[in-house]
Amino acid sequence: MGIKLVTTAAELRAEGARLLKGKGGSSLGFVPTMGALHSGHATLARTAVAVNDVTAVSIFVNPLQFGDAVDLDRYPRTLEADMELLDAEGVDLVFAPSVEEVYPDGQPLVRVTSGPLGEKWEGASRPGHFDGALTVVAKLLHYGLPAGPAADGGAAAYRAYFGQKDAQQLALVRRMVADLNFPVEIVAVPTVRAEDGLALSSRNRFLSAEEREAALVLSRALRLLEQRANAHEPLDLSSAVALVRSQPFVELDYFDVVDPRTLEPLAENCQDTPFRGEGLAIIAANVGPVRLIDNIPLDS
């Protein structure tokens, strides 16, 4: 196994600098994850490896973004399997810190606040979730910042990779990076799906066979809106909502079409008028014991 594991921020910076120098490199790709990796994460890693001289992946289950201690405890930890997956994708470095390394003084007294953008949709259903997520992403992006000059004497390019499946988190990370002037380029990677259309998630493993079959209604409903948008037809969101609600194993939380940057509803495009422009269909539901989110871009 050629991949290297480090557990402290100091080791990450030192090893990243050593690898950049050794490879004569000028760019570092960073992929923040919570582990329990699947093919979607492999795509993130592969995308980063393809365009960067050095690629690092973090694996850290962040307690700040879990509102339920039981949910935190049951989140799968599969470091050995994760390392094998990342090694196969050509990743150079894995950063797997302890909670004490990331939060040495316990619960942080100062946190990144997600603001109004983080209070709707997932934020409304999971209060405080995005404050916790942005706080740890901010720390991880600082940890991964390339130390020292690139091989050509300039600053090394720095890119961080996030999946489009977590659309609200992606929008918030982009806003944080822009608003707080982080020296990193945020790269979005399209959602990876199973052959039957279900968006890949580390939580899918908790679905029974019957629940997994029921969960397919989420992607079917999203594709229905996509087809209508591509045909310049009214989206008729209410019929798509009815499709989801017809599945007894699925408890719908929200389903709407929003602006992909502001996440504000595009109500005028959702029902009776032909769809024009750009939007994002977002959905969240509980399927048995598992909360699932998904989305699909709409562009006509």
Tab-separated table of C-alpha atoms in Angstrom:
chain	number	residue	atom	x	y	z
A	1	MET	CA	0.000	0.000	0.000
A	2	GLY	CA	1.622	3.247	-1.154
A	3	ILE	CA	-0.767	5.554	0.654
A	4	LYS	CA	0.366	7.176	3.919
A	5	LEU	CA	-1.754	7.716	7.038
A	6	VAL	CA	-1.241	10.711	9.338
A	7	THR	CA	-3.231	11.659	12.416
A	8	THR	CA	-2.143	15.194	13.334
A	9	ALA	CA	-2.407	18.519	11.517
A	10	ALA	CA	1.364	19.009	11.841
A	11	GLU	CA	2.007	15.655	10.152
A	12	LEU	CA	-0.448	16.514	7.377
A	13	ARG	CA	1.264	19.801	6.581
A	14	ALA	CA	4.758	18.298	6.772
A	15	GLU	CA	3.953	15.235	4.691
A	16	GLY	CA	2.017	17.284	2.126
A	17	ALA	CA	5.000	19.615	1.716
A	18	ARG	CA	7.399	16.658	1.442
A	19	LEU	CA	5.277	15.005	-1.247
A	20	LEU	CA	4.901	18.212	-3.245
A	21	LYS	CA	8.639	18.782	-3.148
A	22	GLY	CA	9.453	15.158	-3.958
A	23	LYS	CA	7.114	15.132	-6.947
A	24	GLY	CA	8.182	18.566	-8.143
A	25	GLY	CA	4.504	19.389	-7.865
A	26	SER	CA	2.550	22.609	-8.023
A	27	SER	CA	-0.963	21.578	-6.922
A	28	LEU	CA	-2.632	19.836	-3.993
A	29	GLY	CA	-6.138	18.363	-4.013
A	30	PHE	CA	-8.000	17.865	-0.749
A	31	VAL	CA	-11.127	15.748	-0.224
A	32	PRO	CA	-12.880	16.088	3.171
A	33	THR	CA	-14.954	13.007	4.137
A	34	MET	CA	-16.433	11.306	7.187
A	35	GLY	CA	-15.282	7.889	6.041
A	36	ALA	CA	-17.436	4.804	5.343
A	37	LEU	CA	-16.382	5.441	1.768
A	38	HIS	CA	-18.220	4.192	-1.322
A	39	SER	CA	-18.028	4.647	-5.086
A	40	GLY	CA	-19.135	8.273	-4.788
A	41	HIS	CA	-16.140	9.058	-2.610
A	42	ALA	CA	-13.935	7.093	-5.001
A	43	THR	CA	-15.114	9.415	-7.788
A	44	LEU	CA	-14.197	12.458	-5.689
A	45	ALA	CA	-10.736	11.031	-5.066
A	46	ARG	CA	-10.269	10.013	-8.699
A	47	THR	CA	-11.269	13.489	-9.873
A	48	ALA	CA	-8.758	15.095	-7.516
A	49	VAL	CA	-5.930	12.696	-8.428
A	50	ALA	CA	-6.448	13.342	-12.147
A	51	VAL	CA	-5.631	17.061	-11.950
A	52	ASN	CA	-3.383	17.476	-8.892
A	53	ASP	CA	0.204	16.477	-8.192
A	54	VAL	CA	-0.632	15.458	-4.615
A	55	THR	CA	-4.028	14.393	-3.244
A	56	ALA	CA	-4.976	14.159	0.423
A	57	VAL	CA	-8.248	12.837	1.884
A	58	SER	CA	-9.456	13.501	5.399
A	59	ILE	CA	-11.549	10.983	7.343
A	60	PHE	CA	-13.178	12.471	10.403
A	61	VAL	CA	-16.613	11.824	11.913
A	62	ASN	CA	-17.443	15.302	13.145
A	63	PRO	CA	-19.486	15.298	16.378
A	64	LEU	CA	-20.545	18.931	15.920
A	65	GLN	CA	-22.854	18.127	13.021
A	66	PHE	CA	-24.777	15.321	14.710
A	67	GLY	CA	-27.820	16.372	16.691
A	68	ASP	CA	-28.399	12.813	17.916
A	69	ALA	CA	-25.721	11.009	19.945
A	70	VAL	CA	-27.115	7.653	18.832
A	71	ASP	CA	-26.739	8.660	15.180
A	72	LEU	CA	-23.149	9.724	15.872
A	73	ASP	CA	-22.327	6.438	17.607
A	74	ARG	CA	-23.763	4.281	14.853
A	75	TYR	CA	-22.086	6.138	11.993
A	76	PRO	CA	-19.854	3.469	10.413
A	77	ARG	CA	-16.106	3.637	10.962
A	78	THR	CA	-14.272	1.599	8.306
A	79	LEU	CA	-10.769	3.070	8.174
A	80	GLU	CA	-8.969	-0.009	6.847
A	81	ALA	CA	-11.430	-0.481	3.974
A	82	ASP	CA	-11.388	3.265	3.307
A	83	MET	CA	-7.603	3.242	3.037
A	84	GLU	CA	-7.721	0.387	0.526
A	85	LEU	CA	-10.278	2.201	-1.625
A	86	LEU	CA	-8.255	5.425	-1.610
A	87	ASP	CA	-4.983	3.627	-2.300
A	88	ALA	CA	-6.570	2.019	-5.361
A	89	GLU	CA	-7.516	5.501	-6.610
A	90	GLY	CA	-3.954	6.793	-6.284
A	91	VAL	CA	-4.470	9.034	-3.247
A	92	ASP	CA	-1.173	9.973	-1.594
A	93	LEU	CA	-2.182	10.867	1.935
A	94	VAL	CA	-4.985	10.177	4.428
A	95	PHE	CA	-5.555	12.460	7.398
A	96	ALA	CA	-7.553	10.649	10.101
A	97	PRO	CA	-7.391	12.798	13.252
A	98	SER	CA	-8.947	12.098	16.634
A	99	VAL	CA	-11.659	14.310	18.077
A	100	GLU	CA	-9.050	15.604	20.535
A	101	GLU	CA	-6.777	16.637	17.659
A	102	VAL	CA	-9.504	18.631	15.926
A	103	TYR	CA	-11.072	20.032	19.110
A	104	PRO	CA	-8.235	20.057	21.679
A	105	ASP	CA	-10.175	22.229	24.140
A	106	GLY	CA	-13.429	20.318	23.803
A	107	GLN	CA	-16.481	22.002	22.309
A	108	PRO	CA	-15.226	25.083	20.410
A	109	LEU	CA	-16.371	28.404	21.836
A	110	VAL	CA	-16.176	30.087	18.420
A	111	ARG	CA	-17.818	28.475	15.407
A	112	VAL	CA	-18.599	29.311	11.811
A	113	THR	CA	-22.247	30.335	11.528
A	114	SER	CA	-24.095	29.256	8.414
A	115	GLY	CA	-26.521	32.197	8.598
A	116	PRO	CA	-29.846	32.343	6.735
A	117	LEU	CA	-28.575	30.021	3.981
A	118	GLY	CA	-28.079	27.286	6.561
A	119	GLU	CA	-31.394	27.725	8.373
A	120	LYS	CA	-33.647	26.407	5.600
A	121	TRP	CA	-34.199	22.929	4.175
A	122	GLU	CA	-31.722	20.591	5.919
A	123	GLY	CA	-30.931	23.334	8.423
A	124	ALA	CA	-34.587	23.633	9.407
A	125	SER	CA	-34.843	19.889	10.007
A	126	ARG	CA	-31.428	19.600	11.676
A	127	PRO	CA	-30.800	22.812	13.660
A	128	GLY	CA	-27.115	23.562	14.120
A	129	HIS	CA	-26.036	20.917	11.611
A	130	PHE	CA	-24.472	23.319	9.140
A	131	ASP	CA	-22.766	25.407	11.807
A	132	GLY	CA	-21.012	22.235	12.892
A	133	ALA	CA	-20.260	21.156	9.334
A	134	LEU	CA	-18.829	24.527	8.290
A	135	THR	CA	-16.748	24.770	11.457
A	136	VAL	CA	-15.002	21.494	10.752
A	137	VAL	CA	-14.679	22.163	7.005
A	138	ALA	CA	-13.012	25.489	7.808
A	139	LYS	CA	-10.538	23.725	10.096
A	140	LEU	CA	-9.867	20.934	7.600
A	141	LEU	CA	-9.284	23.360	4.739
A	142	HIS	CA	-6.763	25.226	6.874
A	143	TYR	CA	-5.061	21.963	7.847
A	144	GLY	CA	-4.726	20.937	4.199
A	145	LEU	CA	-3.394	24.291	2.968
A	146	PRO	CA	-0.110	23.536	1.144
A	147	ALA	CA	2.928	24.532	3.202
A	148	GLY	CA	5.863	26.123	1.418
A	149	PRO	CA	6.286	27.137	-2.220
A	150	ALA	CA	5.531	25.013	-5.240
A	151	ALA	CA	8.344	23.546	-7.293
A	152	ASP	CA	8.382	26.615	-9.548
A	153	GLY	CA	8.754	28.941	-6.547
A	154	GLY	CA	5.159	30.182	-6.589
A	155	ALA	CA	2.281	29.183	-4.319
A	156	ALA	CA	0.908	25.701	-4.883
A	157	ALA	CA	-2.602	25.564	-6.319
A	158	TYR	CA	-5.085	24.300	-3.735
A	159	ARG	CA	-8.384	22.627	-4.626
A	160	ALA	CA	-11.017	20.979	-2.418
A	161	TYR	CA	-13.583	18.515	-3.753
A	162	PHE	CA	-17.211	18.124	-2.651
A	163	GLY	CA	-20.070	16.015	-3.998
A	164	GLN	CA	-23.134	17.674	-5.499
A	165	LYS	CA	-25.406	15.266	-3.630
A	166	ASP	CA	-24.993	17.453	-0.535
A	167	ALA	CA	-26.166	20.488	-2.487
A	168	GLN	CA	-26.880	22.745	0.471
A	169	GLN	CA	-23.540	21.986	2.106
A	170	LEU	CA	-21.802	22.664	-1.214
A	171	ALA	CA	-23.556	26.041	-1.538
A	172	LEU	CA	-22.604	26.934	2.036
A	173	VAL	CA	-18.969	25.919	1.617
A	174	ARG	CA	-18.732	28.024	-1.529
A	175	ARG	CA	-20.219	31.018	0.300
A	176	MET	CA	-17.893	30.550	3.268
A	177	VAL	CA	-14.839	30.346	1.018
A	178	ALA	CA	-15.933	33.450	-0.907
A	179	ASP	CA	-17.088	35.489	2.093
A	180	LEU	CA	-14.064	34.671	4.273
A	181	ASN	CA	-11.441	34.698	1.483
A	182	PHE	CA	-10.160	31.144	1.854
A	183	PRO	CA	-7.286	30.528	-0.619
A	184	VAL	CA	-8.853	27.393	-2.091
A	185	GLU	CA	-10.821	26.508	-5.218
A	186	ILE	CA	-13.995	24.529	-4.498
A	187	VAL	CA	-14.653	21.844	-7.112
A	188	ALA	CA	-18.097	20.221	-7.313
A	189	VAL	CA	-18.321	16.595	-8.467
A	190	PRO	CA	-21.633	15.219	-9.841
A	191	THR	CA	-23.701	12.809	-7.756
A	192	VAL	CA	-22.827	9.151	-8.200
A	193	ARG	CA	-25.763	6.744	-8.363
A	194	ALA	CA	-26.314	3.013	-8.224
A	195	GLU	CA	-27.535	1.376	-11.422
A	196	ASP	CA	-31.130	1.646	-10.219
A	197	GLY	CA	-30.777	5.407	-9.669
A	198	LEU	CA	-30.389	5.595	-5.887
A	199	ALA	CA	-27.854	8.246	-4.899
A	200	LEU	CA	-24.921	6.610	-3.134
A	201	SER	CA	-24.708	7.339	0.595
A	202	SER	CA	-22.886	5.826	3.543
A	203	ARG	CA	-26.303	5.524	5.197
A	204	ASN	CA	-27.760	3.278	2.477
A	205	ARG	CA	-26.291	0.259	4.270
A	206	PHE	CA	-28.889	0.724	7.022
A	207	LEU	CA	-31.805	0.217	4.598
A	208	SER	CA	-33.551	-3.149	4.435
A	209	ALA	CA	-34.140	-4.585	0.966
A	210	GLU	CA	-37.757	-3.420	1.110
A	211	GLU	CA	-36.788	0.070	2.277
A	212	ARG	CA	-34.117	0.378	-0.386
A	213	GLU	CA	-36.651	-0.457	-3.073
A	214	ALA	CA	-38.999	2.169	-1.629
A	215	ALA	CA	-36.218	4.767	-1.598
A	216	LEU	CA	-36.011	4.646	-5.398
A	217	VAL	CA	-39.099	6.854	-5.556
A	218	LEU	CA	-36.871	9.832	-4.649
A	219	SER	CA	-34.743	9.592	-7.784
A	220	ARG	CA	-37.791	8.736	-9.906
A	221	ALA	CA	-39.553	11.898	-8.758
A	222	LEU	CA	-36.454	13.997	-9.433
A	223	ARG	CA	-36.041	12.528	-12.907
A	224	LEU	CA	-39.704	13.284	-13.618
A	225	LEU	CA	-39.040	16.976	-12.975
A	226	GLU	CA	-35.863	16.820	-15.058
A	227	GLN	CA	-37.780	15.358	-18.012
A	228	ARG	CA	-40.432	18.062	-17.777
A	229	ALA	CA	-37.792	20.802	-17.549
A	230	ASN	CA	-35.930	19.446	-20.580
A	231	ALA	CA	-39.209	19.413	-22.516
A	232	HIS	CA	-39.976	23.009	-21.418
A	233	GLU	CA	-43.165	21.800	-19.771
A	234	PRO	CA	-44.692	22.980	-16.488
A	235	LEU	CA	-42.929	21.112	-13.690
A	236	ASP	CA	-46.206	20.344	-11.907
A	237	LEU	CA	-44.364	19.809	-8.631
A	238	SER	CA	-47.526	18.770	-6.819
A	239	SER	CA	-47.855	15.600	-8.926
A	240	ALA	CA	-44.215	14.712	-8.219
A	241	VAL	CA	-44.848	15.232	-4.491
A	242	ALA	CA	-47.886	12.960	-4.757
A	243	LEU	CA	-45.710	10.283	-6.366
A	244	VAL	CA	-43.351	10.327	-3.374
A	245	ARG	CA	-46.184	10.357	-0.848
A	246	SER	CA	-47.737	7.314	-2.530
A	247	GLN	CA	-44.865	5.180	-1.233
A	248	PRO	CA	-45.840	4.047	2.302
A	249	PHE	CA	-42.266	3.428	3.474
A	250	VAL	CA	-41.227	7.013	2.669
A	251	GLU	CA	-41.916	9.979	4.960
A	252	LEU	CA	-41.326	13.118	2.902
A	253	ASP	CA	-39.697	16.095	4.621
A	254	TYR	CA	-39.340	18.536	1.743
A	255	PHE	CA	-39.403	18.554	-2.049
A	256	ASP	CA	-38.976	21.806	-3.966
A	257	VAL	CA	-37.236	23.573	-6.822
A	258	VAL	CA	-34.768	26.260	-5.766
A	259	ASP	CA	-32.144	28.644	-7.054
A	260	PRO	CA	-28.872	26.624	-6.929
A	261	ARG	CA	-26.933	29.519	-5.373
A	262	THR	CA	-29.382	31.085	-2.923
A	263	LEU	CA	-31.602	28.001	-2.356
A	264	GLU	CA	-34.634	30.274	-2.549
A	265	PRO	CA	-37.752	28.559	-3.961
A	266	LEU	CA	-38.550	29.137	-7.609
A	267	ALA	CA	-42.277	28.917	-7.027
A	268	GLU	CA	-43.216	30.482	-10.349
A	269	ASN	CA	-41.523	27.629	-12.222
A	270	CYS	CA	-42.878	24.789	-10.165
A	271	GLN	CA	-46.441	24.265	-11.207
A	272	ASP	CA	-48.316	25.647	-14.205
A	273	THR	CA	-45.858	27.672	-16.308
A	274	PRO	CA	-43.289	26.196	-18.735
A	275	PHE	CA	-39.924	25.869	-17.025
A	276	ARG	CA	-37.222	28.245	-18.220
A	277	GLY	CA	-33.752	28.912	-16.909
A	278	GLU	CA	-31.786	27.143	-14.197
A	279	GLY	CA	-32.918	25.460	-11.006
A	280	LEU	CA	-32.192	22.687	-8.566
A	281	ALA	CA	-34.770	20.118	-7.501
A	282	ILE	CA	-34.074	19.069	-3.890
A	283	ILE	CA	-35.676	16.351	-1.802
A	284	ALA	CA	-35.287	14.870	1.676
A	285	ALA	CA	-37.185	12.000	3.254
A	286	ASN	CA	-36.989	9.414	5.980
A	287	VAL	CA	-37.042	5.872	4.665
A	288	GLY	CA	-37.406	3.545	7.614
A	289	PRO	CA	-34.699	4.622	10.096
A	290	VAL	CA	-32.616	6.428	7.469
A	291	ARG	CA	-32.730	10.049	6.342
A	292	LEU	CA	-31.915	10.410	2.654
A	293	ILE	CA	-31.306	13.536	0.601
A	294	ASP	CA	-30.998	13.911	-3.153
A	295	ASN	CA	-31.160	16.557	-5.841
A	296	ILE	CA	-30.944	17.046	-9.577
A	297	PRO	CA	-30.003	20.175	-11.579
A	298	LEU	CA	-32.626	21.568	-13.933
A	299	ASP	CA	-31.455	23.549	-16.928
A	300	SER	CA	-33.651	24.348	-19.904
